């Protein structure tokens, strides 16, 4: 690949690292749990305010993008993310953190609407799938290192500035804010020639009309469920490991890193496996793997096994989102734009299920896992649904 082409692709790929910062919702829950008396279920408002924007803004952002251009919209989204990452300088309390992650959610929603099609614009058509897989790998890498940066690098940076108060984890957010600012500046200075948009524009009306199709409606619910599972595990796994297995609070925070490390491996392996394997078959295997691991995690009391099962659950869940998306679009290629809008809105499952899982854990430590199990069983049976032509 020539140098000029590489210089165009790299700043777009960096935006996917910035997209991963919203996964710090789990770290926010863990840190505030240690430094406040806020009930556990109320702390689940953090992922709620981060992910509800996918339901509210996905289609409007797509319409806005068609008018303004992908690069401009992506850069605005990155700038909103920068602001959100620096908001915690105002304090280490729930209201401030809710504002911060709300801004991260707004930025993340718009970034995901713009970044994927912009990446397709800047790479050769025959390499688009490969680069989209690479972008998910980069996103998973950012999600994996996020808890470490907040728990270790954050306090180290705080000590450099002689800060000894509560909430030293926030200095990790400021570091990510600087990285986001670098991404904004780099993309601003990069000249990108965007491909013309289709004359068939996505609208709110055209998207919601598709929900009258039972197959599409159920597949959208599948996205709603799997993102809910993903974010619920991210924001609750530390609490579960601490309360049920007896892992120390500090060590339990790294449950998220284990989860995202396995997810990174899963997305990488999935990109290779799906070259030869049927998507429905992989969806079934992935679902069964996750179901069995959730059951095993709910009954084990062994710390080593618990860590292993967290990783295996992540391996099972890691490819479900792209599998459901690709299967649905393959069956209705002429409605790809509307389906994309609906499935982006379905990412709002990450706003609701963490709260429900956290609330379930108040009644029984395994309650959250049982809810996740029900969602996984639903996803398993999606592969048996026949599309209506």
Short mmCIF file of C-alpha atoms in Angstrom, two decimals:
data_model
loop_
_atom_site.label_atom_id
_atom_site.label_comp_id
_atom_site.label_asym_id
_atom_site.label_seq_id
_atom_site.Cartn_x
_atom_site.Cartn_y
_atom_site.Cartn_z
CA UNK A 1 0.00 0.00 0.00
CA UNK A 2 1.40 3.43 -0.86
CA UNK A 3 2.31 5.93 1.86
CA UNK A 4 -0.40 8.48 1.03
CA UNK A 5 -3.09 5.79 1.26
CA UNK A 6 -1.71 4.62 4.63
CA UNK A 7 -1.72 8.20 5.94
CA UNK A 8 -5.41 8.39 5.08
CA UNK A 9 -6.36 5.08 6.70
CA UNK A 10 -4.46 5.44 10.00
CA UNK A 11 -6.38 8.44 11.44
CA UNK A 12 -9.66 6.69 10.63
CA UNK A 13 -8.47 3.51 12.37
CA UNK A 14 -7.43 5.57 15.41
CA UNK A 15 -11.05 6.71 15.74
CA UNK A 16 -12.00 3.10 16.53
CA UNK A 17 -9.62 3.20 19.50
CA UNK A 18 -11.50 6.32 20.64
CA UNK A 19 -14.80 4.47 20.17
CA UNK A 20 -13.64 1.91 22.76
CA UNK A 21 -13.51 4.52 25.53
CA UNK A 22 -17.25 4.21 26.16
CA UNK A 23 -16.52 0.74 27.58
CA UNK A 24 -15.05 2.51 30.62
CA UNK A 25 -18.63 2.47 31.95
CA UNK A 26 -17.74 -0.66 33.92
CA UNK A 27 -14.73 1.07 35.47
CA UNK A 28 -16.93 4.03 36.41
CA UNK A 29 -19.35 1.69 38.20
CA UNK A 30 -16.55 -0.07 40.09
CA UNK A 31 -14.75 3.11 41.13
CA UNK A 32 -17.86 4.91 42.39
CA UNK A 33 -18.95 1.80 44.24
CA UNK A 34 -15.73 2.00 46.25
CA UNK A 35 -15.92 5.74 46.92
CA UNK A 36 -19.61 6.30 47.63
CA UNK A 37 -22.62 4.80 49.36
CA UNK A 38 -24.69 4.83 46.17
CA UNK A 39 -26.72 1.60 45.80
CA UNK A 40 -25.33 -0.82 43.21
CA UNK A 41 -28.43 -0.71 41.03
CA UNK A 42 -28.31 3.11 40.85
CA UNK A 43 -24.73 2.94 39.61
CA UNK A 44 -26.13 1.14 36.57
CA UNK A 45 -27.41 4.55 35.49
CA UNK A 46 -23.86 5.07 34.19
CA UNK A 47 -24.17 2.55 31.32
CA UNK A 48 -27.79 3.69 30.85
CA UNK A 49 -26.85 7.31 30.06
CA UNK A 50 -23.99 6.10 27.86
CA UNK A 51 -26.00 3.74 25.65
CA UNK A 52 -29.52 5.23 25.52
CA UNK A 53 -28.24 7.61 22.84
CA UNK A 54 -27.97 4.76 20.36
CA UNK A 55 -31.75 4.55 20.41
CA UNK A 56 -32.28 8.31 20.26
CA UNK A 57 -29.57 9.47 17.85
CA UNK A 58 -28.56 6.69 15.44
CA UNK A 59 -30.97 7.46 12.60
CA UNK A 60 -30.85 11.28 13.03
CA UNK A 61 -27.03 11.05 12.99
CA UNK A 62 -27.18 9.07 9.74
CA UNK A 63 -29.43 11.67 8.13
CA UNK A 64 -27.16 14.48 9.36
CA UNK A 65 -24.13 12.60 8.04
CA UNK A 66 -25.68 12.38 4.56
CA UNK A 67 -25.84 16.18 4.51
CA UNK A 68 -22.55 17.09 6.22
CA UNK A 69 -20.21 14.26 5.20
CA UNK A 70 -18.76 11.37 7.19
CA UNK A 71 -15.44 12.97 8.13
CA UNK A 72 -17.03 16.16 9.51
CA UNK A 73 -19.58 14.21 11.53
CA UNK A 74 -16.91 11.83 12.85
CA UNK A 75 -14.74 14.73 13.95
CA UNK A 76 -17.62 16.43 15.76
CA UNK A 77 -18.29 13.15 17.57
CA UNK A 78 -14.64 12.83 18.60
CA UNK A 79 -14.70 16.39 19.95
CA UNK A 80 -17.81 15.59 22.04
CA UNK A 81 -15.90 12.58 23.40
CA UNK A 82 -12.94 14.81 24.32
CA UNK A 83 -15.25 17.07 26.34
CA UNK A 84 -16.85 14.08 28.07
CA UNK A 85 -13.48 12.64 29.12
CA UNK A 86 -12.47 15.91 30.78
CA UNK A 87 -15.80 16.55 32.59
CA UNK A 88 -14.74 14.40 35.62
CA UNK A 89 -12.27 17.14 36.55
CA UNK A 90 -15.36 18.65 38.22
CA UNK A 91 -15.60 15.84 40.76
CA UNK A 92 -15.75 12.13 41.57
CA UNK A 93 -19.46 11.79 42.23
CA UNK A 94 -22.42 10.22 40.47
CA UNK A 95 -23.93 13.40 38.90
CA UNK A 96 -20.60 14.44 37.35
CA UNK A 97 -19.81 10.94 36.09
CA UNK A 98 -23.32 10.66 34.62
CA UNK A 99 -22.77 13.86 32.65
CA UNK A 100 -19.35 12.61 31.49
CA UNK A 101 -20.62 9.26 30.26
CA UNK A 102 -23.70 10.83 28.71
CA UNK A 103 -21.38 12.92 26.53
CA UNK A 104 -19.28 9.83 25.82
CA UNK A 105 -22.48 8.06 24.76
CA UNK A 106 -23.51 10.86 22.41
CA UNK A 107 -20.04 10.95 20.86
CA UNK A 108 -19.83 7.19 20.63
CA UNK A 109 -23.19 6.86 18.90
CA UNK A 110 -22.29 9.38 16.22
CA UNK A 111 -18.78 7.94 15.84
CA UNK A 112 -20.12 4.44 15.18
CA UNK A 113 -22.56 5.79 12.60
CA UNK A 114 -19.75 7.61 10.75
CA UNK A 115 -16.53 5.63 11.31
CA UNK A 116 -17.49 2.33 9.64
CA UNK A 117 -18.66 3.80 6.28
CA UNK A 118 -15.75 6.26 6.29
CA UNK A 119 -13.28 3.38 6.68
CA UNK A 120 -14.92 1.65 3.72
CA UNK A 121 -14.44 4.87 1.73
CA UNK A 122 -10.68 5.03 2.33
CA UNK A 123 -9.72 1.39 1.63
CA UNK A 124 -9.86 -0.68 -1.52
CA UNK A 125 -13.25 -2.32 -2.00
CA UNK A 126 -11.83 -5.86 -1.91
CA UNK A 127 -10.13 -5.13 1.42
CA UNK A 128 -13.10 -3.55 3.18
CA UNK A 129 -14.07 -6.65 5.19
CA UNK A 130 -10.49 -7.19 6.33
CA UNK A 131 -10.16 -3.60 7.55
CA UNK A 132 -13.55 -3.69 9.28
CA UNK A 133 -12.35 -6.75 11.21
CA UNK A 134 -9.13 -4.91 12.03
CA UNK A 135 -11.17 -1.95 13.32
CA UNK A 136 -13.05 -4.25 15.73
CA UNK A 137 -9.73 -5.66 16.90
CA UNK A 138 -8.49 -2.12 17.62
CA UNK A 139 -11.73 -1.34 19.47
CA UNK A 140 -11.38 -4.51 21.58
CA UNK A 141 -7.76 -3.62 22.33
CA UNK A 142 -8.86 -0.22 23.67
CA UNK A 143 -11.61 -1.84 25.74
CA UNK A 144 -9.09 -4.26 27.23
CA UNK A 145 -6.49 -1.68 28.30
CA UNK A 146 -9.08 0.83 29.57
CA UNK A 147 -9.53 -0.67 33.08
CA UNK A 148 -5.74 -1.01 33.46
CA UNK A 149 -5.17 2.63 32.49
CA UNK A 150 -7.85 3.79 34.95
CA UNK A 151 -6.69 1.56 37.84
CA UNK A 152 -2.89 1.80 37.41
CA UNK A 153 -1.88 4.61 35.06
CA UNK A 154 -4.51 6.98 36.50
CA UNK A 155 -3.14 6.90 40.07
CA UNK A 156 0.42 7.14 38.71
CA UNK A 157 -0.44 10.29 36.75
CA UNK A 158 -2.24 11.67 39.80
CA UNK A 159 0.92 11.22 41.87
CA UNK A 160 2.94 13.15 39.27
CA UNK A 161 0.59 16.10 39.85
CA UNK A 162 0.74 15.58 43.65
CA UNK A 163 -2.98 14.79 43.76
CA UNK A 164 -3.86 12.63 46.77
CA UNK A 165 -7.66 12.93 46.87
CA UNK A 166 -10.35 10.47 45.85
CA UNK A 167 -10.91 9.45 42.26
CA UNK A 168 -7.35 9.15 40.98
CA UNK A 169 -8.78 6.83 38.29
CA UNK A 170 -10.08 9.96 36.55
CA UNK A 171 -6.53 10.84 35.46
CA UNK A 172 -6.76 7.81 33.17
CA UNK A 173 -9.77 9.47 31.55
CA UNK A 174 -7.77 12.64 31.00
CA UNK A 175 -5.07 10.59 29.24
CA UNK A 176 -7.73 9.12 26.95
CA UNK A 177 -9.02 12.67 26.44
CA UNK A 178 -5.62 13.71 25.12
CA UNK A 179 -5.53 10.70 22.80
CA UNK A 180 -9.00 11.66 21.54
CA UNK A 181 -7.83 15.21 20.94
CA UNK A 182 -4.89 13.86 18.94
CA UNK A 183 -7.34 11.79 16.90
CA UNK A 184 -9.46 14.88 16.26
CA UNK A 185 -6.49 16.96 15.10
CA UNK A 186 -5.04 14.19 12.93
CA UNK A 187 -8.34 13.51 11.19
CA UNK A 188 -8.94 17.27 10.73
CA UNK A 189 -5.63 17.62 8.89
CA UNK A 190 -6.21 14.55 6.70
CA UNK A 191 -7.72 15.03 3.27
CA UNK A 192 -10.28 12.30 2.58
CA UNK A 193 -12.25 11.82 -0.61
CA UNK A 194 -15.60 10.35 0.38
CA UNK A 195 -17.67 8.17 -1.91
CA UNK A 196 -21.00 9.71 -2.95
CA UNK A 197 -24.00 8.64 -0.87
CA UNK A 198 -26.90 6.73 -2.36
CA UNK A 199 -29.92 8.65 -3.48
CA UNK A 200 -32.06 6.29 -1.36
CA UNK A 201 -31.84 8.08 1.97
CA UNK A 202 -32.51 6.46 5.33
CA UNK A 203 -35.36 8.03 7.24
CA UNK A 204 -36.95 7.36 10.60
CA UNK A 205 -40.14 6.30 8.84
CA UNK A 206 -38.43 3.85 6.47
CA UNK A 207 -36.55 2.27 9.38
CA UNK A 208 -39.53 1.70 11.66
CA UNK A 209 -41.67 0.34 8.82
CA UNK A 210 -39.24 -2.58 8.60
CA UNK A 211 -40.19 -3.68 12.11
CA UNK A 212 -43.45 -4.99 10.68
CA UNK A 213 -41.27 -7.75 9.20
CA UNK A 214 -41.15 -10.40 11.96
CA UNK A 215 -37.73 -11.71 10.93
CA UNK A 216 -36.08 -8.29 10.95
CA UNK A 217 -37.80 -7.33 14.21
CA UNK A 218 -36.50 -10.45 15.97
CA UNK A 219 -32.98 -9.99 14.62
CA UNK A 220 -33.00 -6.38 15.84
CA UNK A 221 -34.08 -7.69 19.25
CA UNK A 222 -31.10 -10.06 19.01
CA UNK A 223 -28.77 -7.07 18.69
CA UNK A 224 -30.61 -5.38 21.58
CA UNK A 225 -30.02 -8.51 23.69
CA UNK A 226 -26.36 -9.19 22.83
CA UNK A 227 -25.24 -5.60 23.40
CA UNK A 228 -27.16 -5.67 26.68
CA UNK A 229 -25.30 -8.84 27.67
CA UNK A 230 -21.95 -7.35 26.67
CA UNK A 231 -22.36 -4.11 28.62
CA UNK A 232 -24.03 -5.83 31.60
CA UNK A 233 -21.07 -8.19 31.96
CA UNK A 234 -18.67 -5.28 31.58
CA UNK A 235 -20.32 -3.23 34.33
CA UNK A 236 -21.22 -6.06 36.74
CA UNK A 237 -18.57 -8.75 36.43
CA UNK A 238 -16.28 -7.10 39.00
CA UNK A 239 -19.07 -6.99 41.58
CA UNK A 240 -19.99 -10.62 40.86
CA UNK A 241 -16.41 -11.87 41.24
CA UNK A 242 -16.03 -9.97 44.50
CA UNK A 243 -19.33 -10.87 46.16
CA UNK A 244 -19.84 -14.46 44.96
CA UNK A 245 -16.33 -15.79 44.39
CA UNK A 246 -14.55 -13.73 47.04
CA UNK A 247 -12.05 -12.04 44.73
CA UNK A 248 -10.59 -8.88 46.28
CA UNK A 249 -12.18 -5.64 45.11
CA UNK A 250 -9.00 -4.39 43.42
CA UNK A 251 -8.36 -7.70 41.67
CA UNK A 252 -12.02 -8.03 40.66
CA UNK A 253 -11.71 -4.85 38.58
CA UNK A 254 -9.53 -6.80 36.16
CA UNK A 255 -12.48 -9.04 35.35
CA UNK A 256 -13.25 -6.49 32.63
CA UNK A 257 -9.74 -6.78 31.21
CA UNK A 258 -10.05 -10.57 31.07
CA UNK A 259 -13.43 -10.19 29.38
CA UNK A 260 -12.15 -7.74 26.76
CA UNK A 261 -8.92 -9.66 26.17
CA UNK A 262 -11.00 -12.75 25.35
CA UNK A 263 -13.29 -10.61 23.20
CA UNK A 264 -10.29 -9.33 21.29
CA UNK A 265 -9.15 -12.89 20.63
CA UNK A 266 -12.70 -13.89 19.71
CA UNK A 267 -13.14 -11.16 17.09
CA UNK A 268 -9.76 -12.00 15.57
CA UNK A 269 -10.56 -15.72 15.43
CA UNK A 270 -14.08 -15.02 14.14
CA UNK A 271 -12.74 -13.04 11.18
CA UNK A 272 -10.70 -16.10 10.15
CA UNK A 273 -13.31 -18.78 10.90
CA UNK A 274 -16.07 -16.99 9.00
CA UNK A 275 -14.06 -17.17 5.78
CA UNK A 276 -15.04 -20.85 5.49
CA UNK A 277 -17.81 -21.51 8.02
CA UNK A 278 -21.51 -20.73 7.61
CA UNK A 279 -22.59 -17.72 9.70
CA UNK A 280 -25.68 -19.45 11.13
CA UNK A 281 -23.57 -22.41 12.25
CA UNK A 282 -21.08 -20.11 13.99
CA UNK A 283 -23.97 -18.24 15.65
CA UNK A 284 -25.29 -21.50 17.07
CA UNK A 285 -21.86 -22.63 18.33
CA UNK A 286 -21.12 -19.20 19.82
CA UNK A 287 -24.46 -19.12 21.64
CA UNK A 288 -24.06 -22.62 23.07
CA UNK A 289 -20.53 -21.83 24.24
CA UNK A 290 -21.76 -18.72 26.05
CA UNK A 291 -24.80 -20.51 27.53
CA UNK A 292 -22.74 -23.36 28.98
CA UNK A 293 -20.15 -20.94 30.38
CA UNK A 294 -22.80 -18.77 32.08
CA UNK A 295 -24.30 -21.87 33.71
CA UNK A 296 -20.83 -22.99 34.82
CA UNK A 297 -20.02 -19.56 36.25
CA UNK A 298 -23.27 -19.52 38.23
CA UNK A 299 -22.44 -22.80 40.02
CA UNK A 300 -18.68 -22.55 40.53
CA UNK A 301 -17.04 -21.25 43.69
CA UNK A 302 -13.48 -21.74 42.47
CA UNK A 303 -11.68 -18.47 41.71
CA UNK A 304 -9.49 -19.82 38.90
CA UNK A 305 -12.45 -21.46 37.18
CA UNK A 306 -14.47 -18.27 37.55
CA UNK A 307 -11.81 -16.25 35.71
CA UNK A 308 -11.71 -18.91 32.97
CA UNK A 309 -15.49 -18.92 32.56
CA UNK A 310 -15.55 -15.11 32.27
CA UNK A 311 -13.12 -15.40 29.36
CA UNK A 312 -15.04 -18.23 27.68
CA UNK A 313 -18.34 -16.30 27.95
CA UNK A 314 -16.63 -13.42 26.19
CA UNK A 315 -15.35 -15.74 23.45
CA UNK A 316 -18.90 -16.95 22.89
CA UNK A 317 -20.45 -13.49 22.83
CA UNK A 318 -17.71 -11.71 20.87
CA UNK A 319 -18.93 -12.46 17.33
CA UNK A 320 -22.69 -12.53 17.87
CA UNK A 321 -23.21 -8.87 16.91
CA UNK A 322 -21.49 -9.07 13.49
CA UNK A 323 -23.08 -12.48 12.87
CA UNK A 324 -26.64 -11.24 13.41
CA UNK A 325 -25.92 -8.11 11.40
CA UNK A 326 -24.37 -9.94 8.43
CA UNK A 327 -27.04 -12.67 8.35
CA UNK A 328 -29.85 -10.11 8.30
CA UNK A 329 -28.30 -7.85 5.66
CA UNK A 330 -27.49 -10.86 3.51
CA UNK A 331 -31.18 -11.80 3.47
CA UNK A 332 -32.32 -8.22 2.73
CA UNK A 333 -29.43 -6.56 0.87
CA UNK A 334 -31.74 -3.99 -0.72
CA UNK A 335 -32.73 -2.72 2.74
CA UNK A 336 -29.20 -2.57 4.16
CA UNK A 337 -29.39 1.15 5.03
CA UNK A 338 -32.61 0.84 7.04
CA UNK A 339 -31.42 -2.35 8.75
CA UNK A 340 -28.17 -0.62 9.73
CA UNK A 341 -30.13 2.25 11.27
CA UNK A 342 -32.34 -0.12 13.28
CA UNK A 343 -29.41 -2.19 14.50
CA UNK A 344 -27.49 0.88 15.57
CA UNK A 345 -30.54 1.90 17.60
CA UNK A 346 -30.64 -1.60 19.09
CA UNK A 347 -27.23 -0.96 20.66
CA UNK A 348 -29.33 0.89 23.26
CA UNK A 349 -29.76 -2.55 24.85
CA UNK A 350 -26.55 -1.57 26.63
CA UNK A 351 -28.54 1.11 28.44
CA UNK A 352 -31.24 -1.15 29.89
CA UNK A 353 -29.87 -4.59 30.70
CA UNK A 354 -26.96 -3.54 32.95
CA UNK A 355 -29.51 -1.85 35.21
CA UNK A 356 -31.74 -4.95 35.20
CA UNK A 357 -28.78 -7.29 35.81
CA UNK A 358 -27.53 -5.10 38.67
CA UNK A 359 -31.02 -5.00 40.18
CA UNK A 360 -31.37 -8.78 39.83
CA UNK A 361 -28.14 -9.25 41.75
CA UNK A 362 -29.67 -7.37 44.68
CA UNK A 363 -32.13 -10.25 45.13
CA UNK A 364 -29.79 -13.14 44.32
CA UNK A 365 -26.10 -13.15 43.41
CA UNK A 366 -26.84 -15.37 40.41
CA UNK A 367 -29.90 -13.34 39.40
CA UNK A 368 -27.99 -11.30 36.85
CA UNK A 369 -26.49 -14.42 35.28
CA UNK A 370 -29.93 -16.01 35.01
CA UNK A 371 -31.19 -12.97 33.10
CA UNK A 372 -28.18 -13.14 30.78
CA UNK A 373 -28.86 -16.87 30.29
CA UNK A 374 -32.43 -16.17 29.14
CA UNK A 375 -31.14 -13.63 26.59
CA UNK A 376 -28.56 -16.10 25.27
CA UNK A 377 -31.19 -18.80 24.80
CA UNK A 378 -33.27 -16.31 22.80
CA UNK A 379 -30.24 -15.53 20.62
CA UNK A 380 -29.56 -19.26 20.10
CA UNK A 381 -33.03 -19.77 18.58
CA UNK A 382 -32.63 -16.81 16.20
CA UNK A 383 -30.66 -19.04 13.83
CA UNK A 384 -33.80 -21.12 13.25
CA UNK A 385 -35.96 -18.20 12.08
CA UNK A 386 -36.79 -18.14 8.39
CA UNK A 387 -36.77 -14.75 6.63
CA UNK A 388 -39.93 -13.59 4.92
CA UNK A 389 -39.23 -12.79 1.29
#
